[in-house]
Amino acid sequence: MSRSLAGVAMVLAVAAASLQEASALELKEIAAGIFVHQGLHELPDAHNHGEIANIGFVVGSRCVAVIDTGGSPEQGRELKAAVERTTRVPVCYVVNTHVHPDHIYGNRAFRQPGVTFVGHRKLAQAMAVRAPFYLEKAQRELNNGLTRDDFIPPDQTVQDRLELDLGGRRLILTAHGPAHTDTDLSLFDDQTQILWLADLLFEGHVPVVDGSLSGWLKELEKLRSVQAKRAIPGHGPVVSDWPAAADAELHYLTRLREEVRGLVKQGKTLEQALEQASRSSRGDWQLFDEFHKRNVSSGFAEAEWEEP
Amino acid sequence: MKISQYPRLFGLLLAGVLAAIAAPVPAAGEEEAAWNGGLKQKYFADQPIEESNAVIELTAPYRAEDPALVPVSVTAKIPQTADRYIKTITLVIDNNPTPFAAAFHFTPDSGKADVAMRLRVNSYTHVRAIAETSDGKLTMSKAFVKASGGCSAPIGADLEAAMARLGKMKFKLDGDKLALQQPNLTQLLISHPNITGMQMDQISRLVKPAHFVQDVKVSFNGKPIMTAQTDIAVSAGPNFRFYFVPQQPGELKAEIKDNTGQSFAYAQAVTP
């Protein structure tokens, strides 16, 4: 081996060791037994490997429920290590709150006997339809080693409502109609009165409509009547002023709907809608330029069928 | 986490260096690989195709905001006359699983062979429109599209809603009024999920067959004004804009057929 090759090999070995060291996932216990890792408001890319969402777990006396597994297979392994560092209670459930990559790509780390994957009644189908595209995109853009084996569909589905008994606490899972996606789940912990909303709630990061704009407003209305001490968004900090914490999202979605309905009524084309869409709420949100137009696009297509 | 900041940064830097070494430099013409390597032959055999915007011009966003709904339009640069007119415009998306998106057929009565639609674009790819004029010549206009849209996929949202309205259609006229003896822009909206079959059944253990619109025929007072063959690259809720020249008030009619053999028809009276 030449001297330079040996040098490269040594650098690689050091780098590998360093990366292992770097793999501790930062989580906060936001209430008794509820641990949340807060993601950064970034687009998924080759540097963050798609690890951008809030993920975490809930510890009962008998079972741990993992809530979303992260944006990469590695983040799933880091989350598993974090669970093991925190408690000796075993993981019984992995809940995927919806089909998006930043919430499901860590699934494989938890696949073992005794672990039940739980998701919306439409999750398996949504995963199957999206997997070929998601896989190609991950390989092209995320550099996170994703394979088709990382897509793990639910073993148990939530039709409308499901209770998971973790021992000493119950998680109540609700399957929502099309909103952020068409596979959204929310969770309520009866012990701490904490509402885990995942991407049904965006804080700081502009809301992304990949299900139904009107549907989301409908579900948000229902969720706002839930008495909760705190709410956990899919992106952004945990909030304590529920439901007031949803005001910004509600305002954004309401205005978006007014706007796309107006554009449809004026007989605009999709192209014109994309050009003319108002940017007035740009200052209120991060990643506005990355997602607002696509919200206008899907909202416009939805509004076209709302009129007679 | 504090200690780990530096090694992580180091790891990223190293990864960057390795990527810079390993990343293949895109060769000139690589974007044409799929087209020259088989697609052109498949759809147009050995016919010569002139690349120019003199007959038609394709417009598509360079960065597609939503890969499920990419607005693509084709503008005709020559009038539809009995002597020479655009007969067919074919849309091909090089890097989609099914590259053939649609073929639209026009007549001299179309007035103007413009057509606009919404397409699913899976990747970074050329989108091509190839016009066949009545003299048999082929002319191609193309655009490069980068499908982004973060977490969304080129499937479409809430397909159940489209399914619940399956086959429902409507026409929208520019200004809601008919203008006689001149080209009128009209939009046909079709409620249909237009979905591809499942390609990874082992994930869901579900089988969901493909379900998409294949044939579209639009007529005015019984006379065909636009017909099309379409495929799964057409977005859920297929939406087409095109022209026709009415001589008198009458009835616009759309007849569609999907790959499961289901047919739907819809007629709408239009007046000046």
mmCIF file of C-alpha atoms in Angstrom, chain A:
data_model
loop_
_atom_site.group_PDB
_atom_site.id
_atom_site.type_symbol
_atom_site.label_atom_id
_atom_site.label_comp_id
_atom_site.label_asym_id
_atom_site.label_seq_id
_atom_site.Cartn_x
_atom_site.Cartn_y
_atom_site.Cartn_z
ATOM 1 C CA MET A 1 0.000 0.000 0.000
ATOM 2 C CA SER A 2 1.371 3.405 -0.928
ATOM 3 C CA ARG A 3 1.928 5.935 1.780
ATOM 4 C CA SER A 4 -0.902 8.194 0.571
ATOM 5 C CA LEU A 5 -3.367 5.301 0.459
ATOM 6 C CA ALA A 6 -2.419 4.306 3.981
ATOM 7 C CA GLY A 7 -3.003 7.915 4.990
ATOM 8 C CA VAL A 8 -6.461 7.929 3.448
ATOM 9 C CA ALA A 9 -7.273 4.635 5.190
ATOM 10 C CA MET A 10 -6.242 6.066 8.529
ATOM 11 C CA VAL A 11 -8.279 9.221 7.989
ATOM 12 C CA LEU A 12 -11.264 7.044 7.121
ATOM 13 C CA ALA A 13 -10.848 4.941 10.256
ATOM 14 C CA VAL A 14 -10.644 8.044 12.443
ATOM 15 C CA ALA A 15 -13.643 9.530 10.661
ATOM 16 C CA ALA A 16 -15.670 6.362 11.161
ATOM 17 C CA ALA A 17 -14.899 6.343 14.874
ATOM 18 C CA SER A 18 -15.751 10.020 15.135
ATOM 19 C CA LEU A 19 -19.043 9.555 13.366
ATOM 20 C CA GLN A 20 -20.028 6.816 15.798
ATOM 21 C CA GLU A 21 -19.232 9.121 18.646
ATOM 22 C CA ALA A 22 -21.351 11.793 17.033
ATOM 23 C CA SER A 23 -24.403 9.627 16.922
ATOM 24 C CA ALA A 24 -26.032 10.587 20.250
ATOM 25 C CA LEU A 25 -29.467 11.978 19.497
ATOM 26 C CA GLU A 26 -30.471 14.939 21.605
ATOM 27 C CA LEU A 27 -33.851 14.443 23.278
ATOM 28 C CA LYS A 28 -35.736 16.412 25.901
ATOM 29 C CA GLU A 29 -38.131 14.960 28.445
ATOM 30 C CA ILE A 30 -40.922 17.464 27.897
ATOM 31 C CA ALA A 31 -43.252 15.781 30.411
ATOM 32 C CA ALA A 32 -42.973 12.657 32.569
ATOM 33 C CA GLY A 33 -41.872 9.871 30.276
ATOM 34 C CA ILE A 34 -42.296 11.811 27.027
ATOM 35 C CA PHE A 35 -39.068 12.379 25.124
ATOM 36 C CA VAL A 36 -38.845 14.582 22.025
ATOM 37 C CA HIS A 37 -36.039 15.280 19.612
ATOM 38 C CA GLN A 38 -36.584 18.575 17.817
ATOM 39 C CA GLY A 39 -35.542 18.686 14.174
ATOM 40 C CA LEU A 40 -34.188 21.731 12.355
ATOM 41 C CA HIS A 41 -36.137 23.769 9.826
ATOM 42 C CA GLU A 42 -34.202 22.631 6.791
ATOM 43 C CA LEU A 43 -34.986 21.013 3.490
ATOM 44 C CA PRO A 44 -33.993 17.346 3.457
ATOM 45 C CA ASP A 45 -30.598 17.100 1.759
ATOM 46 C CA ALA A 46 -27.350 15.152 1.574
ATOM 47 C CA HIS A 47 -25.938 16.932 4.630
ATOM 48 C CA ASN A 48 -28.806 16.409 7.057
ATOM 49 C CA HIS A 49 -29.692 13.070 5.387
ATOM 50 C CA GLY A 50 -33.365 13.973 5.728
ATOM 51 C CA GLU A 51 -33.186 14.126 9.544
ATOM 52 C CA ILE A 52 -35.376 17.187 9.993
ATOM 53 C CA ALA A 53 -38.548 16.149 11.833
ATOM 54 C CA ASN A 54 -39.488 15.957 15.483
ATOM 55 C CA ILE A 55 -39.381 12.355 16.678
ATOM 56 C CA GLY A 56 -39.392 10.666 20.064
ATOM 57 C CA PHE A 57 -40.953 8.143 22.397
ATOM 58 C CA VAL A 58 -43.294 7.643 25.338
ATOM 59 C CA VAL A 59 -42.322 5.400 28.256
ATOM 60 C CA GLY A 60 -44.913 3.416 30.213
ATOM 61 C CA SER A 61 -44.296 0.905 33.012
ATOM 62 C CA ARG A 62 -44.579 -2.027 30.619
ATOM 63 C CA CYS A 63 -44.011 -0.657 27.116
ATOM 64 C CA VAL A 64 -42.325 2.092 25.172
ATOM 65 C CA ALA A 65 -44.079 3.550 22.129
ATOM 66 C CA VAL A 66 -41.779 5.174 19.591
ATOM 67 C CA ILE A 67 -43.471 8.052 17.778
ATOM 68 C CA ASP A 68 -41.899 8.431 14.325
ATOM 69 C CA THR A 69 -38.502 7.007 13.610
ATOM 70 C CA GLY A 70 -36.692 9.769 11.748
ATOM 71 C CA GLY A 71 -35.469 10.727 8.336
ATOM 72 C CA SER A 72 -32.752 8.127 7.818
ATOM 73 C CA PRO A 73 -31.948 4.544 8.792
ATOM 74 C CA GLU A 74 -29.106 5.965 10.912
ATOM 75 C CA GLN A 75 -31.421 8.299 12.801
ATOM 76 C CA GLY A 76 -33.633 5.289 13.546
ATOM 77 C CA ARG A 77 -30.625 3.525 15.070
ATOM 78 C CA GLU A 78 -29.750 6.650 17.064
ATOM 79 C CA LEU A 79 -33.310 6.850 18.376
ATOM 80 C CA LYS A 80 -33.205 3.192 19.366
ATOM 81 C CA ALA A 81 -29.936 3.787 21.222
ATOM 82 C CA ALA A 82 -31.513 6.771 22.969
ATOM 83 C CA VAL A 83 -34.452 4.636 24.118
ATOM 84 C CA GLU A 84 -32.034 2.043 25.474
ATOM 85 C CA ARG A 85 -29.993 4.689 27.277
ATOM 86 C CA THR A 86 -33.144 6.089 28.853
ATOM 87 C CA THR A 87 -35.056 3.029 30.021
ATOM 88 C CA ARG A 88 -35.001 -0.743 30.323
ATOM 89 C CA VAL A 89 -38.672 -0.936 29.366
ATOM 90 C CA PRO A 90 -38.905 -2.581 25.935
ATOM 91 C CA VAL A 91 -40.285 -0.985 22.787
ATOM 92 C CA CYS A 92 -43.673 -2.608 22.026
ATOM 93 C CA TYR A 93 -45.005 -0.105 19.479
ATOM 94 C CA VAL A 94 -43.663 2.041 16.682
ATOM 95 C CA VAL A 95 -46.212 4.611 15.563
ATOM 96 C CA ASN A 96 -45.746 6.264 12.177
ATOM 97 C CA THR A 97 -47.790 9.456 12.231
ATOM 98 C CA HIS A 98 -47.914 9.656 8.412
ATOM 99 C CA VAL A 99 -46.179 8.583 5.223
ATOM 100 C CA HIS A 100 -43.566 11.331 4.844
ATOM 101 C CA PRO A 101 -39.898 10.301 4.615
ATOM 102 C CA ASP A 102 -38.664 12.332 7.583
ATOM 103 C CA HIS A 103 -40.994 10.334 9.854
ATOM 104 C CA ILE A 104 -40.616 6.758 8.606
ATOM 105 C CA TYR A 105 -37.086 6.197 7.295
ATOM 106 C CA GLY A 106 -35.755 5.007 10.663
ATOM 107 C CA ASN A 107 -38.305 2.182 10.919
ATOM 108 C CA ARG A 108 -35.966 -0.716 10.260
ATOM 109 C CA ALA A 109 -33.924 -0.171 13.431
ATOM 110 C CA PHE A 110 -36.974 -1.217 15.452
ATOM 111 C CA ARG A 111 -38.013 -4.241 13.448
ATOM 112 C CA GLN A 112 -37.767 -7.198 15.816
ATOM 113 C CA PRO A 113 -40.074 -9.729 17.500
ATOM 114 C CA GLY A 114 -42.381 -8.082 20.005
ATOM 115 C CA VAL A 115 -42.526 -4.735 18.182
ATOM 116 C CA THR A 116 -45.811 -3.800 16.516
ATOM 117 C CA PHE A 117 -45.794 -1.081 13.850
ATOM 118 C CA VAL A 118 -48.908 1.078 14.002
ATOM 119 C CA GLY A 119 -50.247 3.449 11.349
ATOM 120 C CA HIS A 120 -53.266 4.993 9.667
ATOM 121 C CA ARG A 121 -55.559 2.633 7.750
ATOM 122 C CA LYS A 122 -54.222 4.103 4.507
ATOM 123 C CA LEU A 123 -50.535 4.095 5.446
ATOM 124 C CA ALA A 124 -49.552 0.771 3.872
ATOM 125 C CA GLN A 125 -51.073 1.768 0.569
ATOM 126 C CA ALA A 126 -49.525 5.226 0.673
ATOM 127 C CA MET A 127 -46.104 3.713 1.422
ATOM 128 C CA ALA A 128 -46.424 1.254 -1.449
ATOM 129 C CA VAL A 129 -47.470 3.906 -3.950
ATOM 130 C CA ARG A 130 -44.765 6.353 -2.931
ATOM 131 C CA ALA A 131 -41.868 3.976 -2.235
ATOM 132 C CA PRO A 132 -40.434 3.735 -5.762
ATOM 133 C CA PHE A 133 -40.293 7.529 -6.063
ATOM 134 C CA TYR A 134 -39.101 8.103 -2.496
ATOM 135 C CA LEU A 135 -36.366 5.516 -2.872
ATOM 136 C CA GLU A 136 -35.002 7.086 -6.032
ATOM 137 C CA LYS A 137 -35.154 10.529 -4.488
ATOM 138 C CA ALA A 138 -33.361 9.393 -1.334
ATOM 139 C CA GLN A 139 -30.615 7.810 -3.392
ATOM 140 C CA ARG A 140 -30.272 10.927 -5.521
ATOM 141 C CA GLU A 141 -30.549 13.590 -2.831
ATOM 142 C CA LEU A 142 -30.255 12.316 0.734
ATOM 143 C CA ASN A 143 -27.143 10.155 0.852
ATOM 144 C CA ASN A 144 -28.630 8.169 3.737
ATOM 145 C CA GLY A 145 -28.307 4.573 2.572
ATOM 146 C CA LEU A 146 -32.051 4.019 2.264
ATOM 147 C CA THR A 147 -33.165 0.717 0.747
ATOM 148 C CA ARG A 148 -36.555 -0.768 0.023
ATOM 149 C CA ASP A 149 -36.256 -2.786 3.256
ATOM 150 C CA ASP A 150 -36.506 0.441 5.216
ATOM 151 C CA PHE A 151 -40.163 0.793 4.220
ATOM 152 C CA ILE A 152 -42.035 -1.118 6.905
ATOM 153 C CA PRO A 153 -45.826 -0.971 6.719
ATOM 154 C CA PRO A 154 -48.007 -1.080 9.825
ATOM 155 C CA ASP A 155 -48.817 -4.432 11.449
ATOM 156 C CA GLN A 156 -51.760 -2.802 13.140
ATOM 157 C CA THR A 157 -53.844 -0.059 11.565
ATOM 158 C CA VAL A 158 -55.952 2.666 13.092
ATOM 159 C CA GLN A 159 -59.387 2.793 11.526
ATOM 160 C CA ASP A 160 -60.691 5.727 13.550
ATOM 161 C CA ARG A 161 -59.372 5.393 17.067
ATOM 162 C CA LEU A 162 -57.046 3.029 18.878
ATOM 163 C CA GLU A 163 -55.793 2.851 22.458
ATOM 164 C CA LEU A 164 -52.329 1.607 23.266
ATOM 165 C CA ASP A 165 -51.828 0.560 26.881
ATOM 166 C CA LEU A 166 -48.197 1.213 27.792
ATOM 167 C CA GLY A 167 -48.689 0.250 31.426
ATOM 168 C CA GLY A 168 -49.798 3.068 33.707
ATOM 169 C CA ARG A 169 -50.641 5.276 30.770
ATOM 170 C CA ARG A 170 -52.743 5.013 27.653
ATOM 171 C CA LEU A 171 -52.034 6.567 24.299
ATOM 172 C CA ILE A 172 -55.169 7.375 22.337
ATOM 173 C CA LEU A 173 -54.519 7.370 18.600
ATOM 174 C CA THR A 174 -56.865 9.124 16.192
ATOM 175 C CA ALA A 175 -56.848 8.509 12.440
ATOM 176 C CA HIS A 176 -57.684 11.752 10.657
ATOM 177 C CA GLY A 177 -59.265 12.434 7.284
ATOM 178 C CA PRO A 178 -57.062 13.929 4.552
ATOM 179 C CA ALA A 179 -55.253 16.916 6.051
ATOM 180 C CA HIS A 180 -51.453 17.347 6.010
ATOM 181 C CA THR A 181 -51.401 13.981 4.181
ATOM 182 C CA ASP A 182 -54.083 11.340 3.775
ATOM 183 C CA THR A 183 -52.424 9.178 6.454
ATOM 184 C CA ASP A 184 -52.328 11.478 9.503
ATOM 185 C CA LEU A 185 -52.479 10.193 13.075
ATOM 186 C CA SER A 186 -52.524 12.240 16.268
ATOM 187 C CA LEU A 187 -51.868 10.858 19.747
ATOM 188 C CA PHE A 188 -53.096 11.898 23.165
ATOM 189 C CA ASP A 189 -51.416 10.763 26.367
ATOM 190 C CA ASP A 190 -54.004 10.480 29.107
ATOM 191 C CA GLN A 191 -51.457 10.684 31.900
ATOM 192 C CA THR A 192 -49.861 14.004 31.002
ATOM 193 C CA GLN A 193 -52.633 15.431 28.774
ATOM 194 C CA ILE A 194 -50.139 15.931 26.002
ATOM 195 C CA LEU A 195 -51.277 16.018 22.401
ATOM 196 C CA TRP A 196 -48.732 14.679 19.907
ATOM 197 C CA LEU A 197 -49.815 16.214 16.624
ATOM 198 C CA ALA A 198 -46.809 15.507 14.438
ATOM 199 C CA ASP A 199 -47.262 17.305 11.101
ATOM 200 C CA LEU A 200 -50.866 18.262 11.787
ATOM 201 C CA LEU A 201 -49.136 21.162 13.557
ATOM 202 C CA PHE A 202 -46.284 23.212 12.119
ATOM 203 C CA GLU A 203 -44.503 25.781 14.277
ATOM 204 C CA GLY A 204 -42.166 28.144 12.443
ATOM 205 C CA HIS A 205 -41.834 25.862 9.411
ATOM 206 C CA VAL A 206 -44.488 26.794 6.858
ATOM 207 C CA PRO A 207 -47.326 24.204 6.841
ATOM 208 C CA VAL A 208 -47.132 21.787 3.901
ATOM 209 C CA VAL A 209 -50.398 20.646 2.335
ATOM 210 C CA ASP A 210 -50.009 17.177 0.850
ATOM 211 C CA GLY A 211 -53.494 15.883 1.668
ATOM 212 C CA SER A 212 -56.378 18.319 1.631
ATOM 213 C CA LEU A 213 -56.493 22.021 2.461
ATOM 214 C CA SER A 214 -60.173 21.987 3.410
ATOM 215 C CA GLY A 215 -59.728 18.655 5.148
ATOM 216 C CA TRP A 216 -56.904 20.030 7.267
ATOM 217 C CA LEU A 217 -58.975 23.015 8.360
ATOM 218 C CA LYS A 218 -61.757 20.605 9.329
ATOM 219 C CA GLU A 219 -59.441 18.370 11.369
ATOM 220 C CA LEU A 220 -57.739 21.364 12.968
ATOM 221 C CA GLU A 221 -61.119 22.640 14.114
ATOM 222 C CA LYS A 222 -61.752 19.335 15.908
ATOM 223 C CA LEU A 223 -58.255 19.182 17.376
ATOM 224 C CA ARG A 224 -58.527 22.701 18.732
ATOM 225 C CA SER A 225 -61.305 21.559 21.038
ATOM 226 C CA VAL A 226 -59.026 18.984 22.694
ATOM 227 C CA GLN A 227 -58.053 20.002 26.221
ATOM 228 C CA ALA A 228 -54.300 19.568 26.212
ATOM 229 C CA LYS A 229 -51.543 20.870 28.450
ATOM 230 C CA ARG A 230 -48.985 20.892 25.696
ATOM 231 C CA ALA A 231 -48.845 20.011 22.006
ATOM 232 C CA ILE A 232 -45.998 18.485 20.038
ATOM 233 C CA PRO A 233 -45.670 19.641 16.430
ATOM 234 C CA GLY A 234 -43.944 17.662 13.695
ATOM 235 C CA HIS A 235 -41.670 20.635 13.058
ATOM 236 C CA GLY A 236 -40.764 23.322 15.558
ATOM 237 C CA PRO A 237 -40.770 23.643 19.356
ATOM 238 C CA VAL A 238 -43.202 21.956 21.725
ATOM 239 C CA VAL A 239 -45.903 24.455 22.666
ATOM 240 C CA SER A 240 -47.792 24.930 25.910
ATOM 241 C CA ASP A 241 -50.572 27.266 24.842
ATOM 242 C CA TRP A 242 -52.900 24.876 23.056
ATOM 243 C CA PRO A 243 -55.029 25.659 21.074
ATOM 244 C CA ALA A 244 -53.739 29.251 20.712
ATOM 245 C CA ALA A 245 -50.473 27.798 19.392
ATOM 246 C CA ALA A 246 -52.340 26.674 16.290
ATOM 247 C CA ASP A 247 -53.487 30.206 15.422
ATOM 248 C CA ALA A 248 -50.659 30.906 12.985
ATOM 249 C CA GLU A 249 -51.237 27.660 11.103
ATOM 250 C CA LEU A 250 -54.987 28.198 11.108
ATOM 251 C CA HIS A 251 -54.516 31.703 9.769
ATOM 252 C CA TYR A 252 -52.151 30.544 7.031
ATOM 253 C CA LEU A 253 -54.416 27.724 5.859
ATOM 254 C CA THR A 254 -57.550 29.878 6.011
ATOM 255 C CA ARG A 255 -55.975 32.637 3.934
ATOM 256 C CA LEU A 256 -54.557 30.134 1.488
ATOM 257 C CA ARG A 257 -58.001 28.656 0.959
ATOM 258 C CA GLU A 258 -59.598 32.071 0.484
ATOM 259 C CA GLU A 259 -56.939 32.925 -2.023
ATOM 260 C CA VAL A 260 -57.108 29.760 -4.150
ATOM 261 C CA ARG A 261 -60.895 29.858 -4.129
ATOM 262 C CA GLY A 262 -60.727 33.440 -5.354
ATOM 263 C CA LEU A 263 -58.298 32.536 -8.131
ATOM 264 C CA VAL A 264 -60.522 29.670 -9.285
ATOM 265 C CA LYS A 265 -63.563 31.927 -9.225
ATOM 266 C CA GLN A 266 -61.757 34.491 -11.368
ATOM 267 C CA GLY A 267 -61.143 31.774 -13.945
ATOM 268 C CA LYS A 268 -57.353 31.776 -13.520
ATOM 269 C CA THR A 269 -55.224 28.932 -14.771
ATOM 270 C CA LEU A 270 -52.887 26.986 -12.489
ATOM 271 C CA GLU A 271 -49.944 28.803 -14.076
ATOM 272 C CA GLN A 272 -51.500 32.179 -13.320
ATOM 273 C CA ALA A 273 -52.347 31.087 -9.791
ATOM 274 C CA LEU A 274 -48.715 30.153 -9.175
ATOM 275 C CA GLU A 275 -47.530 33.508 -10.539
ATOM 276 C CA GLN A 276 -50.071 35.661 -8.769
ATOM 277 C CA ALA A 277 -50.178 33.898 -5.421
ATOM 278 C CA SER A 278 -49.767 36.340 -2.590
ATOM 279 C CA ARG A 279 -46.521 36.264 -0.655
ATOM 280 C CA SER A 280 -47.853 38.419 2.147
ATOM 281 C CA SER A 281 -47.354 35.803 4.862
ATOM 282 C CA ARG A 282 -43.772 35.178 3.762
ATOM 283 C CA GLY A 283 -42.309 36.939 6.790
ATOM 284 C CA ASP A 284 -44.240 34.699 9.188
ATOM 285 C CA TRP A 285 -42.716 31.392 8.168
ATOM 286 C CA GLN A 286 -39.455 29.631 7.514
ATOM 287 C CA LEU A 287 -39.037 27.696 4.248
ATOM 288 C CA PHE A 288 -41.883 29.758 2.772
ATOM 289 C CA ASP A 289 -40.217 29.986 -0.656
ATOM 290 C CA GLU A 290 -39.689 26.238 -0.707
ATOM 291 C CA PHE A 291 -43.276 25.205 0.025
ATOM 292 C CA HIS A 292 -45.798 27.994 -0.397
ATOM 293 C CA LYS A 293 -46.191 27.673 -4.144
ATOM 294 C CA ARG A 294 -46.727 23.956 -3.954
ATOM 295 C CA ASN A 295 -49.448 24.629 -1.370
ATOM 296 C CA VAL A 296 -51.039 27.084 -3.795
ATOM 297 C CA SER A 297 -50.783 24.448 -6.513
ATOM 298 C CA SER A 298 -52.481 21.607 -4.636
ATOM 299 C CA GLY A 299 -54.949 23.990 -2.971
ATOM 300 C CA PHE A 300 -55.917 25.413 -6.364
ATOM 301 C CA ALA A 301 -56.522 21.936 -7.835
ATOM 302 C CA GLU A 302 -58.668 21.105 -4.817
ATOM 303 C CA ALA A 303 -60.683 24.319 -5.074
ATOM 304 C CA GLU A 304 -61.483 23.621 -8.737
ATOM 305 C CA TRP A 305 -63.758 20.811 -7.615
ATOM 306 C CA GLU A 306 -65.358 22.636 -4.703
ATOM 307 C CA GLU A 307 -67.578 24.768 -6.888
ATOM 308 C CA PRO A 308 -70.605 23.338 -8.659
#
